[in-house]
Amino acid sequence: VQLQASGGGLVQTGGSLRLSCATSRSVFSDNDMAWYRQAPGKERELVAFITNTGTRWYGDFVQGRFTISRDSAKNTVLLQMNSLKPEDTAVYYCNVGRSFEHGTYAPVLYWGKGTQVTVSS
């Protein structure tokens, strides 16, 4: 299964980026999808996930700055990131997995290659 992630780059503090992750129709329609990130020297952490029915969950650190969405026409999951901070600097990964009750998510299926997000101060 191929997950094609794009949209990373270098921005200044307060700037915006939109990440996208495209996959096949069958994978997109049948599964929940998420974005993770991993900063240098830190563990990979869950940023946000969206279920195949559109329910969304965000990490506490997002604080209303990011929006995850699904584009059914393009079989793509998007992560709009606004008000970026230097601490958002990380490699961002797209994932296909399963969500459960109480905001839990298991990255049990597929990982995409990461895309680098760098926020300068």
Coordinates of N, CA and C in Angstrom, one line a residue:
V1 N 0.9 -1.2 0.0 CA 0.0 0.0 0.0 C 0.9 1.2 0.0
Q2 N 0.6 2.2 -0.9 CA 1.4 3.4 -1.0 C 0.7 4.5 -0.3
L3 N 1.4 5.3 0.5 CA 0.9 6.5 1.1 C 1.9 7.6 0.6
Q4 N 1.4 8.5 -0.1 CA 2.2 9.6 -0.7 C 2.0 10.9 0.1
A5 N 2.9 11.2 1.0 CA 2.8 12.4 1.8 C 3.6 13.6 1.2
S6 N 3.0 14.8 1.3 CA 3.7 16.0 0.8 C 3.2 17.2 1.5
G7 N 3.9 18.3 1.3 CA 3.5 19.6 1.8 C 4.4 20.1 2.9
G8 N 5.4 19.4 3.3 CA 6.3 19.9 4.3 C 7.2 21.0 3.8
G9 N 7.9 21.7 4.7 CA 8.8 22.8 4.2 C 9.3 23.6 5.4
L10 N 9.8 24.7 5.1 CA 10.4 25.6 6.1 C 9.5 26.9 6.1
V11 N 9.0 27.2 7.3 CA 8.2 28.4 7.5 C 8.7 29.1 8.8
Q12 N 8.3 30.4 8.9 CA 8.6 31.1 10.1 C 7.5 30.9 11.1
T13 N 7.9 31.2 12.3 CA 6.9 31.2 13.4 C 5.6 31.9 13.1
G14 N 4.5 31.3 13.3 CA 3.2 31.9 13.0 C 2.7 31.6 11.6
G15 N 3.6 30.9 10.8 CA 3.2 30.6 9.4 C 2.3 29.4 9.3
S16 N 2.0 29.0 8.1 CA 1.1 27.9 7.9 C 1.6 26.9 6.9
L17 N 1.3 25.7 7.0 CA 1.6 24.6 6.0 C 0.4 23.7 5.9
R18 N 0.2 23.1 4.8 CA -0.8 22.1 4.6 C -0.2 20.8 4.1
L19 N -0.3 19.7 4.9 CA 0.2 18.4 4.6 C -0.9 17.6 3.9
S20 N -0.5 16.8 3.0 CA -1.5 15.9 2.3 C -0.9 14.5 2.2
C21 N -1.8 13.6 2.3 CA -1.4 12.2 2.2 C -2.4 11.4 1.3
A22 N -2.0 11.0 0.1 CA -2.8 10.3 -0.8 C -2.6 8.8 -0.8
T23 N -3.7 8.1 -0.9 CA -3.7 6.7 -1.0 C -4.7 6.1 -1.9
S24 N -4.9 4.8 -1.9 CA -5.9 4.2 -2.8 C -7.3 4.4 -2.3
R25 N -8.2 4.3 -3.2 CA -9.6 4.4 -2.8 C -10.0 3.4 -1.7
S26 N -9.7 2.2 -1.9 CA -10.1 1.2 -0.9 C -9.5 1.4 0.5
V27 N -8.2 1.8 0.5 CA -7.6 2.1 1.8 C -8.2 3.3 2.4
F28 N -8.5 4.3 1.7 CA -9.0 5.6 2.2 C -10.4 5.4 2.7
S29 N -11.3 4.7 2.0 CA -12.7 4.6 2.4 C -12.9 3.7 3.5
D30 N -12.1 2.7 3.7 CA -12.3 1.6 4.7 C -11.6 1.8 6.1
N31 N -10.8 2.8 6.1 CA -9.9 2.9 7.3 C -9.9 4.3 7.9
D32 N -9.4 4.4 9.2 CA -9.1 5.6 9.9 C -7.7 6.0 9.5
M33 N -7.5 7.3 9.5 CA -6.1 7.8 9.1 C -5.6 8.9 10.1
A34 N -4.3 9.0 10.2 CA -3.7 9.8 11.2 C -2.5 10.5 10.7
W35 N -2.1 11.5 11.4 CA -0.8 12.1 11.3 C 0.0 12.0 12.6
Y36 N 1.2 11.5 12.5 CA 2.1 11.5 13.6 C 3.3 12.4 13.3
R37 N 4.1 12.7 14.4 CA 5.3 13.5 14.1 C 6.4 13.0 15.1
Q38 N 7.6 13.2 14.6 CA 8.8 12.8 15.4 C 9.8 13.9 15.3
A39 N 10.1 14.5 16.4 CA 11.2 15.5 16.5 C 12.5 14.8 16.8
P40 N 13.6 15.4 16.5 CA 14.9 14.8 16.8 C 15.0 14.5 18.3
G41 N 15.4 13.3 18.6 CA 15.6 12.9 20.0 C 14.4 12.6 20.8
K42 N 13.2 12.6 20.1 CA 12.0 12.4 20.8 C 11.2 11.2 20.2
E43 N 10.3 10.7 20.9 CA 9.5 9.6 20.4 C 8.4 10.1 19.4
R44 N 8.0 9.2 18.6 CA 6.9 9.6 17.6 C 5.6 9.8 18.4
E45 N 4.9 10.9 18.1 CA 3.7 11.2 18.8 C 2.5 11.4 17.8
L46 N 1.3 11.1 18.3 CA 0.1 11.3 17.5 C -0.3 12.7 17.5
V47 N -0.4 13.3 16.3 CA -0.9 14.7 16.1 C -2.4 14.7 16.1
A48 N -3.0 13.9 15.2 CA -4.4 14.0 15.0 C -4.8 12.7 14.2
F49 N -6.1 12.3 14.4 CA -6.6 11.3 13.5 C -8.0 11.6 13.1
I50 N -8.5 11.0 12.0 CA -9.8 11.2 11.6 C -10.3 9.8 11.2
T51 N -11.5 9.5 11.6 CA -12.1 8.2 11.3 C -12.7 8.2 9.9
N52 N -13.0 7.0 9.4 CA -13.6 7.0 8.0 C -15.0 7.6 8.0
T53 N -15.6 7.9 9.1 CA -16.9 8.6 9.1 C -16.7 10.1 9.5
G54 N -15.4 10.5 9.6 CA -15.2 12.0 9.8 C -15.0 12.5 11.2
T55 N -15.0 11.6 12.2 CA -14.8 12.0 13.6 C -13.3 12.4 13.7
R56 N -13.0 13.5 14.4 CA -11.7 13.9 14.5 C -11.2 13.9 16.0
W57 N -9.9 13.8 16.2 CA -9.2 13.9 17.5 C -7.9 14.6 17.3
Y58 N -7.5 15.4 18.3 CA -6.3 16.1 18.2 C -5.5 15.9 19.5
G59 N -4.2 16.0 19.4 CA -3.3 16.0 20.6 C -3.5 17.3 21.3
D60 N -3.3 17.3 22.6 CA -3.5 18.5 23.4 C -2.6 19.6 23.0
F61 N -1.5 19.3 22.4 CA -0.5 20.4 22.0 C -1.0 21.2 20.8
V62 N -2.0 20.6 20.1 CA -2.5 21.3 18.9 C -3.2 22.6 19.2
Q63 N -4.0 22.6 20.3 CA -4.6 23.8 20.8 C -5.4 24.6 19.8
G64 N -6.1 23.9 18.9 CA -6.9 24.6 17.9 C -6.2 25.1 16.7
R65 N -4.9 24.8 16.6 CA -4.1 25.4 15.5 C -4.2 24.5 14.2
F66 N -4.4 23.2 14.3 CA -4.4 22.3 13.2 C -5.8 21.8 12.9
T67 N -6.0 21.4 11.7 CA -7.3 20.8 11.3 C -7.0 19.6 10.4
I68 N -7.5 18.5 10.7 CA -7.4 17.3 9.9 C -8.7 17.1 9.1
S69 N -8.6 16.7 7.9 CA -9.8 16.5 7.1 C -9.5 15.5 6.0
R70 N -10.6 15.0 5.4 CA -10.6 14.0 4.4 C -11.1 14.6 3.1
D71 N -10.4 14.4 2.0 CA -10.9 14.7 0.7 C -11.2 13.5 -0.1
S72 N -12.5 13.1 -0.1 CA -12.9 11.9 -0.7 C -12.7 11.8 -2.2
A73 N -12.8 12.9 -2.8 CA -12.6 13.0 -4.3 C -11.2 12.6 -4.7
K74 N -10.2 12.9 -3.8 CA -8.8 12.6 -4.1 C -8.2 11.5 -3.2
N75 N -9.1 10.9 -2.4 CA -8.6 9.8 -1.5 C -7.4 10.3 -0.7
T76 N -7.5 11.5 -0.1 CA -6.4 12.2 0.6 C -6.9 12.7 1.9
V77 N -5.9 12.5 2.9 CA -6.1 13.1 4.2 C -5.2 14.3 4.3
L78 N -5.8 15.4 4.8 CA -5.1 16.7 4.9 C -4.8 17.1 6.3
L79 N -3.8 17.8 6.6 CA -3.5 18.4 7.9 C -3.1 19.9 7.6
Q80 N -4.1 20.8 7.9 CA -3.8 22.2 7.8 C -3.2 22.7 9.1
M81 N -2.0 23.2 9.1 CA -1.4 23.7 10.3 C -1.2 25.2 10.2
N82 N -1.8 25.8 11.2 CA -1.6 27.3 11.3 C -0.9 27.7 12.6
S83 N -0.5 28.9 12.7 CA 0.2 29.4 13.9 C 1.3 28.5 14.3
L84 N 2.1 28.1 13.4 CA 3.2 27.1 13.7 C 4.2 27.7 14.6
K85 N 4.7 26.8 15.5 CA 5.7 27.2 16.5 C 7.0 26.4 16.2
P86 N 8.1 26.9 16.7 CA 9.4 26.1 16.5 C 9.3 24.7 17.1
E87 N 8.5 24.5 18.1 CA 8.3 23.2 18.7 C 7.5 22.3 17.8
D88 N 6.9 22.8 16.8 CA 6.3 21.9 15.8 C 7.2 21.3 14.8
T89 N 8.5 21.7 14.9 CA 9.5 21.2 13.9 C 9.6 19.7 14.2
A90 N 9.5 18.9 13.1 CA 9.5 17.4 13.2 C 9.3 16.9 11.8
V91 N 9.6 15.6 11.7 CA 9.1 14.8 10.5 C 7.7 14.3 10.8
Y92 N 6.8 14.6 9.8 CA 5.4 14.3 10.0 C 5.2 13.1 9.1
Y93 N 4.4 12.1 9.7 CA 4.2 10.8 9.0 C 2.7 10.6 8.9
C94 N 2.2 10.1 7.8 CA 0.9 9.7 7.6 C 0.7 8.2 8.0
N95 N -0.4 7.9 8.5 CA -0.7 6.5 8.9 C -2.1 6.1 8.7
V96 N -2.2 4.8 8.4 CA -3.6 4.2 8.3 C -3.7 3.2 9.4
G97 N -4.8 3.3 10.2 CA -4.9 2.4 11.4 C -6.3 2.3 11.8
R98 N -6.5 2.1 13.1 CA -7.8 1.9 13.7 C -8.0 2.8 14.9
S99 N -9.1 3.5 15.0 CA -9.4 4.3 16.2 C -10.3 3.5 17.1
F100 N -10.3 3.9 18.4 CA -11.2 3.2 19.4 C -11.8 4.3 20.2
E101 N -12.5 3.9 21.2 CA -13.2 4.8 22.1 C -12.2 5.7 22.8
H102 N -12.7 6.8 23.3 CA -12.0 7.6 24.2 C -10.7 8.2 23.6
G103 N -10.8 8.4 22.3 CA -9.7 9.1 21.6 C -8.4 8.3 21.5
T104 N -8.5 7.0 21.4 CA -7.3 6.2 21.2 C -7.2 5.7 19.8
Y105 N -6.0 5.5 19.3 CA -5.7 5.2 17.9 C -4.6 4.2 17.9
A106 N -4.7 3.2 17.1 CA -3.6 2.2 16.9 C -3.1 2.3 15.5
P107 N -1.8 2.6 15.3 CA -1.3 2.7 13.9 C -0.9 1.3 13.4
V108 N -1.9 0.5 13.2 CA -1.7 -0.9 12.9 C -1.6 -1.4 11.5
L109 N -1.8 -0.4 10.6 CA -1.8 -0.9 9.2 C -0.6 -0.4 8.4
Y110 N -0.6 0.9 7.9 CA 0.4 1.3 7.0 C 1.0 2.7 7.4
W111 N 2.3 2.8 7.2 CA 3.0 4.1 7.4 C 3.4 4.7 6.0
G112 N 3.4 6.0 5.9 CA 3.9 6.7 4.7 C 5.3 7.2 5.1
K113 N 6.1 7.6 4.1 CA 7.3 8.2 4.3 C 7.1 9.6 4.9
G114 N 8.0 10.0 5.7 CA 7.7 11.3 6.4 C 8.0 12.5 5.5
T115 N 7.5 13.6 6.0 CA 7.7 14.9 5.3 C 8.2 15.9 6.4
Q116 N 9.3 16.6 6.1 CA 9.9 17.4 7.1 C 9.2 18.8 7.2
V117 N 8.9 19.1 8.4 CA 8.4 20.5 8.7 C 9.3 21.2 9.6
T118 N 9.8 22.3 9.2 CA 10.8 23.1 10.0 C 10.2 24.5 10.2
V119 N 10.1 24.9 11.5 CA 9.6 26.2 11.8 C 10.7 27.0 12.5
S120 N 11.1 28.1 11.8 CA 12.2 28.9 12.3 C 11.6 30.0 13.3
S121 N 12.4 30.3 14.2 CA 12.0 31.3 15.2 C 12.4 32.7 14.8

